[in-house]
Amino acid sequence: MESGLPISCNQGHGIPKDGSWFAQFRNGSNPWMARYVYAVIFLASNLLAWAVRDYGRNAFPEMEKLKNCQGGRGCLGAEGVLRVSLGCFAFFFVMFLSTASTPRMYNCRDSWHSGWWSAKIALWIALTMIAFLVPTFIVQLYGEIAHFGAGVFLLVQLVSVISFITWLNDYCQSDKISEKCRVHVMSLATAAYVICIVGITMMYIWYAPEPSCLRNIFFITWTLVLIQLMTSISLHPKVNAGILTPGLMGLYVVFICWCAIRSEPAGENCIRKAEESNRTDWLTIISFVIALLAMVIATFSTGIDSQCFQFRKKEDPAEDAVPYGYGFFHFVFATGAMYFAMLLIGWNTHHTIKKWTMDVGWTSTWVKIVNEWLAVCVYLWMLLAPVILLKFRQTSEAA
């Protein structure tokens, strides 16, 4: 029997919400739990793409016999990653089209999102298999489009992170708890700045050991300048955004800078000799697993944060309103499918990447650096926009 509505769309939610998790999973009555199932499907696609890239010729030798695989060149390696990504994208895009603008629970689209797991898993498997049958030129075209889709994912994730940081700051500065949180805010902000200084210092030691490492010196120094800029503007009397948000944003941009430098290809004097080794050790494997899980978690957390992208005035939700935007959730996972493809192939469809590595190459480095600069620009705009609009409004009224 199908894992969804046993009789009709409205009866599927007749199961009490306090039933067992298995009963809620079987009857599609818990949209919160459904998020984790979609995350598992997304993780499975990531693992399949990695297996096709690193061990495809040994694990999937029958693929070389397919017409479009060209002896394995069109289905394994980088193009194999794109095919798995295409299947994953198609699945979540279908879910996006079928659940977008779902306003309330207890209807057919809500039940489709939260249930019918046998049908949806079968759909995901079928779309993944079909992706290995499509012509090579379609996969190559998808690879070009995936660059744009991955950029959209990074932008959505960036706005989500900044929105969370500003929400946390506003919450701590609210009249109800501002006095109670003052010590906590100062402690957290101080810790953030200390970690930023330590991180920048360590990056100078590890990745700029010689004066000839001009590129890394520029990346690290410019990150320090951006932190100072964000702090100065945040503490300006006309902005008065506090010290917590620039501290947390400093952590974010230092982390992105570190990831960008880590993505530089090994073999240069500015990279530690331990990273130049072609030997796959446990540290490399652990780093790969952490990066893979971090990507899935980032996609998952961003997908449920649809309120950050509501431009209309927020109203009190109805009792039967959906707990999060279903369409936005699947849209983020669809763009996340493009993003994981770019990470696994180093943002270059013709790039040969080492086993157990992710997001390595000069293209990956510059994508992260640009993402860091864009994050600072978005944050500064969120600080300055209210001041600029207020001044413009006052000028208009005076005229």
Coordinates of C-alpha atoms in Angstrom, one line a residue:
M1 CA 0.0 0.0 0.0
E2 CA 1.2 3.5 -0.8
S3 CA 2.8 5.5 1.9
G4 CA 0.4 8.4 1.8
L5 CA -3.3 8.9 2.0
P6 CA -5.2 5.5 2.4
I7 CA -8.5 6.9 1.2
S8 CA -8.5 10.6 0.3
C9 CA -6.5 13.7 0.6
N10 CA -8.2 15.1 3.7
Q11 CA -8.4 11.8 5.6
G12 CA -4.6 11.4 5.6
H13 CA -4.3 13.8 8.5
G14 CA -6.8 12.0 10.6
I15 CA -4.0 10.3 12.5
P16 CA -3.4 12.0 15.8
K17 CA -0.3 14.2 15.9
D18 CA 0.8 12.5 19.0
G19 CA 1.1 9.1 17.4
S20 CA 4.3 7.2 16.8
W21 CA 6.9 8.6 14.4
F22 CA 6.4 5.5 12.2
A23 CA 2.7 6.0 12.1
Q24 CA 3.1 9.7 11.2
F25 CA 5.7 8.7 8.5
R26 CA 3.4 6.1 7.1
N27 CA 0.3 8.4 7.0
G28 CA 2.1 11.5 5.9
S29 CA 0.9 13.6 8.9
N30 CA 4.1 15.2 10.0
P31 CA 5.7 17.8 7.7
W32 CA 8.4 18.5 10.2
M33 CA 9.6 14.9 10.0
A34 CA 9.3 14.9 6.2
R35 CA 12.3 17.4 6.1
Y36 CA 14.6 14.7 7.4
V37 CA 13.5 12.2 4.8
Y38 CA 14.2 14.6 2.0
A39 CA 17.6 15.3 3.6
V40 CA 18.3 11.6 3.5
I41 CA 17.3 11.4 -0.1
F42 CA 19.6 14.4 -0.8
L43 CA 22.5 12.8 1.1
A44 CA 22.0 9.5 -0.9
S45 CA 22.3 11.5 -4.1
N46 CA 25.5 13.1 -2.8
L47 CA 27.0 9.7 -1.9
L48 CA 26.0 8.2 -5.3
A49 CA 27.6 11.1 -7.1
W50 CA 30.8 10.7 -5.1
A51 CA 30.8 6.9 -5.8
V52 CA 30.3 7.5 -9.5
R53 CA 33.2 10.0 -9.5
D54 CA 35.8 8.1 -7.5
Y55 CA 34.9 4.4 -7.9
G56 CA 32.6 4.4 -10.9
R57 CA 34.7 2.2 -13.2
N58 CA 35.1 -0.5 -10.6
A59 CA 31.6 -0.3 -8.9
F60 CA 29.5 0.4 -12.0
P61 CA 31.3 -1.4 -15.0
E62 CA 27.9 -2.1 -16.7
M63 CA 27.5 1.6 -17.3
E64 CA 30.2 1.5 -19.9
K65 CA 27.9 -0.5 -22.1
L66 CA 25.2 2.2 -22.3
K67 CA 24.9 4.0 -25.6
N68 CA 25.4 7.5 -24.2
C69 CA 28.3 6.6 -21.9
Q70 CA 30.9 6.4 -24.6
G71 CA 32.8 3.6 -22.9
G72 CA 32.4 5.2 -19.5
R73 CA 33.5 8.7 -20.3
G74 CA 30.0 10.0 -20.5
C75 CA 28.6 8.4 -17.3
L76 CA 31.5 8.3 -14.9
G77 CA 33.8 10.9 -13.5
A78 CA 32.7 14.5 -13.8
E79 CA 29.9 13.8 -16.2
G80 CA 28.6 11.0 -14.0
V81 CA 28.4 13.5 -11.1
L82 CA 26.4 15.8 -13.4
R83 CA 24.0 13.0 -14.3
V84 CA 23.3 12.1 -10.7
S85 CA 22.9 15.8 -9.9
L86 CA 20.5 16.1 -12.9
G87 CA 18.3 13.3 -11.5
C88 CA 18.3 14.9 -8.0
F89 CA 17.5 18.3 -9.4
A90 CA 14.7 16.9 -11.5
F91 CA 13.2 15.2 -8.4
F92 CA 13.2 18.3 -6.2
F93 CA 12.1 20.5 -9.1
V94 CA 9.0 18.3 -9.6
M95 CA 8.4 18.6 -5.9
F96 CA 8.8 22.4 -6.1
L97 CA 6.2 22.6 -8.9
S98 CA 3.7 20.4 -7.1
T99 CA 4.0 22.0 -3.7
A100 CA 4.7 25.7 -4.4
S101 CA 2.3 28.2 -2.7
T102 CA 0.7 25.6 -0.5
P103 CA -1.0 27.9 2.0
R104 CA -2.5 25.4 4.5
M105 CA -2.2 21.9 5.8
Y106 CA -4.8 19.1 5.5
N107 CA -5.0 19.2 1.7
C108 CA -3.7 17.1 -1.2
R109 CA -0.5 19.1 -1.7
D110 CA 0.3 19.0 1.9
S111 CA -0.2 15.3 2.0
W112 CA 1.9 14.9 -1.1
H113 CA 4.7 16.8 0.6
S114 CA 4.5 14.9 3.9
G115 CA 3.6 11.4 2.6
W116 CA 3.5 9.1 -0.4
W117 CA 7.0 8.1 0.3
S118 CA 7.0 4.9 -1.8
A119 CA 5.9 6.8 -4.8
K120 CA 8.4 9.6 -4.3
I121 CA 11.3 7.3 -3.7
A122 CA 10.4 5.4 -6.8
L123 CA 10.2 8.8 -8.7
W124 CA 13.6 9.8 -7.4
I125 CA 15.2 6.5 -8.5
A126 CA 13.5 6.7 -11.9
L127 CA 14.6 10.2 -12.6
T128 CA 18.2 9.3 -11.5
M129 CA 18.2 6.3 -13.9
I130 CA 16.7 8.4 -16.7
A131 CA 19.6 11.0 -16.2
F132 CA 22.0 8.3 -17.3
L133 CA 20.1 7.7 -20.5
V134 CA 19.9 11.3 -21.8
P135 CA 22.3 12.4 -24.5
T136 CA 25.7 13.9 -23.5
F137 CA 25.0 17.4 -24.9
I138 CA 22.0 17.7 -22.5
V139 CA 24.2 16.8 -19.5
Q140 CA 26.8 19.3 -20.7
L141 CA 24.1 22.0 -21.0
Y142 CA 22.9 21.2 -17.5
G143 CA 26.5 21.5 -16.3
E144 CA 26.6 25.1 -17.6
I145 CA 23.2 25.9 -16.1
A146 CA 24.3 24.3 -12.8
H147 CA 27.0 27.0 -12.4
F148 CA 24.2 29.6 -12.2
G149 CA 22.0 27.4 -10.0
A150 CA 24.8 26.8 -7.6
G151 CA 25.4 30.6 -7.4
V152 CA 21.7 31.0 -6.5
F153 CA 22.0 28.5 -3.8
L154 CA 25.0 30.3 -2.3
L155 CA 23.1 33.6 -2.4
V156 CA 20.1 32.1 -0.7
Q157 CA 22.3 30.5 1.9
L158 CA 24.2 33.8 2.4
V159 CA 20.9 35.8 3.0
S160 CA 19.7 33.1 5.4
V161 CA 22.9 33.3 7.5
I162 CA 22.8 37.1 7.6
S163 CA 19.1 37.1 8.5
F164 CA 19.8 34.7 11.4
I165 CA 22.6 36.9 12.7
T166 CA 20.5 40.0 12.6
W167 CA 17.5 38.2 14.1
L168 CA 19.7 37.1 17.0
N169 CA 21.0 40.6 17.5
D170 CA 17.5 42.1 17.5
Y171 CA 16.3 39.5 19.9
C172 CA 19.1 40.2 22.4
Q173 CA 18.4 44.0 22.1
S174 CA 14.7 43.7 22.6
D175 CA 13.3 45.6 25.6
K176 CA 12.2 42.4 27.4
I177 CA 15.7 40.7 27.7
S178 CA 18.2 43.4 26.8
E179 CA 19.3 43.8 30.4
K180 CA 19.6 40.1 31.0
C181 CA 21.5 39.4 27.8
R182 CA 23.9 42.3 28.0
V183 CA 26.7 40.2 29.6
H184 CA 26.0 37.3 27.3
V185 CA 26.1 39.5 24.2
M186 CA 29.4 41.1 25.2
S187 CA 30.9 37.7 26.0
L188 CA 29.8 36.2 22.7
A189 CA 31.0 39.3 20.7
T190 CA 34.3 39.3 22.5
A191 CA 34.8 35.5 21.8
A192 CA 33.8 36.1 18.1
Y193 CA 36.5 38.8 17.7
V194 CA 39.1 36.7 19.5
I195 CA 38.4 33.8 17.3
C196 CA 38.6 36.0 14.2
I197 CA 42.0 37.4 15.2
V198 CA 43.3 33.9 16.0
G199 CA 42.0 32.6 12.7
I200 CA 43.5 35.4 10.7
T201 CA 46.8 34.9 12.5
M202 CA 46.9 31.2 11.9
M203 CA 46.1 31.7 8.2
Y204 CA 49.0 34.1 7.9
I205 CA 51.3 31.4 9.5
W206 CA 49.9 28.5 7.5
Y207 CA 49.1 29.9 4.1
A208 CA 51.3 33.0 3.8
P209 CA 54.7 31.8 5.2
E210 CA 56.7 33.7 2.6
P211 CA 56.4 37.3 1.2
S212 CA 56.0 35.8 -2.3
C213 CA 52.5 34.4 -1.3
L214 CA 50.9 37.7 -2.5
R215 CA 47.6 36.2 -3.4
N216 CA 47.0 34.6 0.0
I217 CA 48.3 37.7 1.8
F218 CA 45.8 39.8 -0.1
F219 CA 42.9 37.4 0.7
I220 CA 43.7 37.4 4.4
T221 CA 44.5 41.1 4.7
W222 CA 41.4 42.1 2.8
T223 CA 39.3 39.9 5.1
L224 CA 40.7 41.8 8.1
V225 CA 39.9 45.1 6.4
L226 CA 36.3 43.9 5.8
I227 CA 35.9 43.0 9.5
Q228 CA 37.1 46.4 10.5
L229 CA 34.7 48.0 8.0
M230 CA 31.7 46.1 9.2
T231 CA 32.5 46.9 12.8
S232 CA 33.0 50.6 12.1
I233 CA 29.7 51.0 10.2
S234 CA 27.8 48.9 12.8
L235 CA 29.0 51.0 15.7
H236 CA 28.3 54.3 13.8
P237 CA 25.7 56.4 15.8
K238 CA 23.3 56.6 12.9
V239 CA 23.3 52.8 12.5
N240 CA 23.8 51.6 16.0
A241 CA 23.6 47.9 15.2
G242 CA 25.7 46.8 18.1
I243 CA 28.9 44.8 18.3
L244 CA 27.4 41.3 18.1
T245 CA 26.4 41.2 14.4
P246 CA 29.8 42.4 13.0
G247 CA 31.5 39.9 15.3
L248 CA 29.4 37.0 14.1
M249 CA 29.8 38.2 10.5
G250 CA 33.5 38.3 11.1
L251 CA 33.5 34.7 12.0
Y252 CA 31.5 33.9 8.8
V253 CA 33.9 35.7 6.5
V254 CA 37.0 34.3 8.2
F255 CA 35.5 30.9 7.7
I256 CA 34.8 31.5 4.0
C257 CA 38.3 32.9 3.5
W258 CA 39.8 29.8 5.2
C259 CA 37.7 27.5 3.0
A260 CA 38.8 29.5 -0.1
I261 CA 42.5 29.2 0.6
R262 CA 42.0 25.5 1.5
S263 CA 40.5 25.1 -2.0
E264 CA 43.7 26.2 -3.7
P265 CA 45.4 23.3 -5.6
A266 CA 48.2 21.7 -3.7
G267 CA 51.8 21.9 -4.9
E268 CA 52.5 25.6 -4.4
N269 CA 54.9 27.0 -1.8
C270 CA 52.1 28.8 0.0
I271 CA 50.4 25.5 0.9
R272 CA 51.7 23.4 3.7
K273 CA 53.7 20.4 2.6
A274 CA 51.3 18.0 4.3
E275 CA 48.6 19.2 1.8
E276 CA 50.9 18.6 -1.1
S277 CA 51.0 14.8 -0.6
N278 CA 49.1 12.7 -3.1
R279 CA 48.5 10.1 -0.4
T280 CA 45.0 9.7 0.8
D281 CA 45.1 9.6 4.6
W282 CA 42.4 9.5 7.3
L283 CA 42.5 13.3 7.7
T284 CA 41.6 13.7 4.1
I285 CA 38.7 11.2 4.4
I286 CA 37.4 12.8 7.6
S287 CA 37.6 16.3 6.0
F288 CA 35.7 15.0 3.0
V289 CA 33.0 13.4 5.2
I290 CA 32.6 16.6 7.3
A291 CA 32.4 18.8 4.2
L292 CA 29.7 16.5 2.7
L293 CA 27.6 16.5 5.9
A294 CA 28.1 20.2 6.3
M295 CA 26.7 20.8 2.8
V296 CA 23.6 18.6 3.5
I297 CA 23.0 20.4 6.8
A298 CA 23.4 23.8 5.2
T299 CA 20.9 22.9 2.5
F300 CA 18.5 21.5 5.1
S301 CA 18.7 24.5 7.4
T302 CA 18.4 27.0 4.5
G303 CA 15.4 25.2 3.1
I304 CA 13.2 25.8 6.1
D305 CA 14.1 29.5 6.4
S306 CA 11.6 30.8 3.8
Q307 CA 10.5 33.7 6.1
C308 CA 13.7 35.5 5.3
F309 CA 12.5 35.9 1.7
Q310 CA 9.0 37.2 2.4
F311 CA 8.9 40.8 1.1
R312 CA 5.3 41.4 2.1
K313 CA 4.3 42.4 5.6
K314 CA 4.3 39.4 7.9
E315 CA 0.9 38.4 9.4
D316 CA 0.0 36.1 12.2
P317 CA -0.2 32.6 10.7
A318 CA -3.5 30.7 10.8
E319 CA -3.8 27.7 13.0
D320 CA -3.7 25.4 9.9
A321 CA -1.0 27.3 8.1
V322 CA 2.0 25.2 6.8
P323 CA 4.9 25.3 9.2
Y324 CA 7.4 26.3 6.5
G325 CA 7.3 27.1 2.8
Y326 CA 7.1 23.7 1.0
G327 CA 7.9 25.2 -2.4
F328 CA 10.9 27.2 -1.1
F329 CA 12.1 24.1 0.7
H330 CA 12.2 22.1 -2.5
F331 CA 13.6 25.0 -4.5
V332 CA 16.6 25.2 -2.1
F333 CA 17.2 21.4 -2.4
A334 CA 17.0 21.7 -6.2
T335 CA 19.6 24.4 -6.4
G336 CA 21.6 22.4 -3.7
A337 CA 21.7 19.5 -6.2
M338 CA 23.5 21.8 -8.6
Y339 CA 25.7 23.1 -5.8
F340 CA 26.9 19.6 -4.8
A341 CA 27.7 18.8 -8.4
M342 CA 29.9 21.9 -8.6
L343 CA 31.7 21.0 -5.4
L344 CA 32.5 17.5 -6.5
I345 CA 33.8 18.6 -9.9
G346 CA 35.6 21.7 -8.6
W347 CA 33.2 24.1 -10.6
N348 CA 34.9 22.9 -13.8
T349 CA 33.3 20.2 -16.0
H350 CA 36.7 19.4 -17.5
H351 CA 38.6 19.3 -14.2
T352 CA 40.1 16.1 -13.0
I353 CA 39.8 16.0 -9.2
K354 CA 41.6 13.8 -6.7
K355 CA 39.8 11.0 -4.8
W356 CA 38.3 11.9 -1.4
T357 CA 38.5 15.6 -2.2
M358 CA 35.8 18.2 -2.6
D359 CA 35.7 21.7 -4.0
V360 CA 39.4 22.0 -5.0
G361 CA 40.7 24.2 -7.8
W362 CA 41.2 27.8 -8.6
T363 CA 37.6 28.2 -9.7
S364 CA 36.4 27.0 -6.4
T365 CA 38.8 29.4 -4.6
W366 CA 37.5 32.4 -6.5
V367 CA 33.9 31.4 -6.1
K368 CA 34.3 31.4 -2.3
I369 CA 36.3 34.7 -2.3
V370 CA 33.5 36.4 -4.3
N371 CA 30.9 34.9 -2.0
E372 CA 32.8 36.4 1.0
W373 CA 32.8 39.9 -0.6
L374 CA 29.2 39.6 -1.6
A375 CA 28.3 38.6 2.0
V376 CA 29.9 41.7 3.3
C377 CA 28.1 43.9 0.7
V378 CA 24.7 42.3 1.6
Y379 CA 25.3 42.8 5.3
L380 CA 26.4 46.5 4.9
W381 CA 23.4 47.1 2.7
M382 CA 21.1 45.7 5.4
L383 CA 22.7 48.1 7.8
L384 CA 22.7 51.2 5.6
A385 CA 19.4 50.8 3.7
P386 CA 17.2 51.9 6.6
V387 CA 19.4 55.0 7.2
I388 CA 19.5 55.9 3.5
L389 CA 15.7 55.4 3.0
L390 CA 15.0 57.5 6.1
K391 CA 17.1 60.3 4.9
F392 CA 15.5 60.1 1.4
R393 CA 12.0 60.2 3.0
Q394 CA 12.9 63.2 5.1
T395 CA 14.3 65.0 2.0
S396 CA 11.2 64.2 0.1
E397 CA 8.9 65.5 2.9
A398 CA 11.0 68.7 3.2
A399 CA 10.7 69.4 -0.5

